[in-house]
């Protein structure tokens, strides 16, 4: 099954084949789900024309969304759900985490921390590639840190998205900034990604190490000591933050501002930093302080989680735009799989016809 959830299946386009012999409950039988190429805007096509072969009990339906359609169009809004919990369908939402692309101090092997440093050319390319990897995933809200490298990464990734929405940086630091940045067109608001900046998602402050070369510091203090400063949970660098201190603000903000969106059925992307994302992942995956020591977050590689019924399910990293896999399929691969499906259905029809002849 080429899907990450029923909602994502419809978002990317699929071929569910239903047995309509059971009209009392046609959703009971789902034989095949397979991504296909969308042509035009038809949402229901017949594979076999009358007279070619007999398909009395089967119909091929193509469910495929345009890039502007959100996965939420296929999920019942929370406000419309029946008050009886047993009758409520489960809601699945997407959480995308991206560490910023390579910064100019990453390139120089310097401790960056809270210093506001932009991306390198390679970092820009990493952000663009990250955007291609998530271009088919639904996004309603975007959160970044207050640092330029995470904001650059978010914007460069978002402009690759197939829905073609415009990333809009939200200025809400004071009432005047909020008033002056108001959007008065409902249509423009619908066609935008709200990008919300939060200092709580900033990289942890490395104190007296900021701006110093990592290799030189390792020679001065020893590799074991530097590793302890960088990867331990409770030990901070001189005059800096420990991961535990960083986690308190980052996870606290996540719980208060981001998780409620996921619970209400919205999809969220977070572009942040190695240590704030390590903190959030520690919370999502319920890692211990010992387990988080070995956790590494690569620059520019998106991580996907599915939120469902209070649980975060890790789905790894969406594949690149030119690779075939669970999250993206090339046109050639889609065409090949579609042909295989057509042949299988044709064989099924011929087999059933032969059975009918034998029974007579």
PDB file of C-alpha atoms in Angstrom, residues 19-29:
ATOM      1  CA  UNK A  19     -16.728  -4.396  -4.666  1.00  0.00           C
ATOM      2  CA  UNK A  20     -20.135  -2.876  -5.304  1.00  0.00           C
ATOM      3  CA  UNK A  21     -21.904  -6.217  -4.995  1.00  0.00           C
ATOM      4  CA  UNK A  22     -22.266  -5.374  -1.298  1.00  0.00           C
ATOM      5  CA  UNK A  23     -24.278  -2.197  -1.757  1.00  0.00           C
ATOM      6  CA  UNK A  24     -25.428  -2.271   1.852  1.00  0.00           C
ATOM      7  CA  UNK A  25     -21.897  -1.383   2.925  1.00  0.00           C
ATOM      8  CA  UNK A  26     -19.711  -0.650  -0.107  1.00  0.00           C
ATOM      9  CA  UNK A  27     -16.802   0.497   2.042  1.00  0.00           C
ATOM     10  CA  UNK A  28     -16.254  -2.985   3.472  1.00  0.00           C
ATOM     11  CA  UNK A  29     -14.189  -4.252   0.569  1.00  0.00           C
TER      12      UNK A  29
END
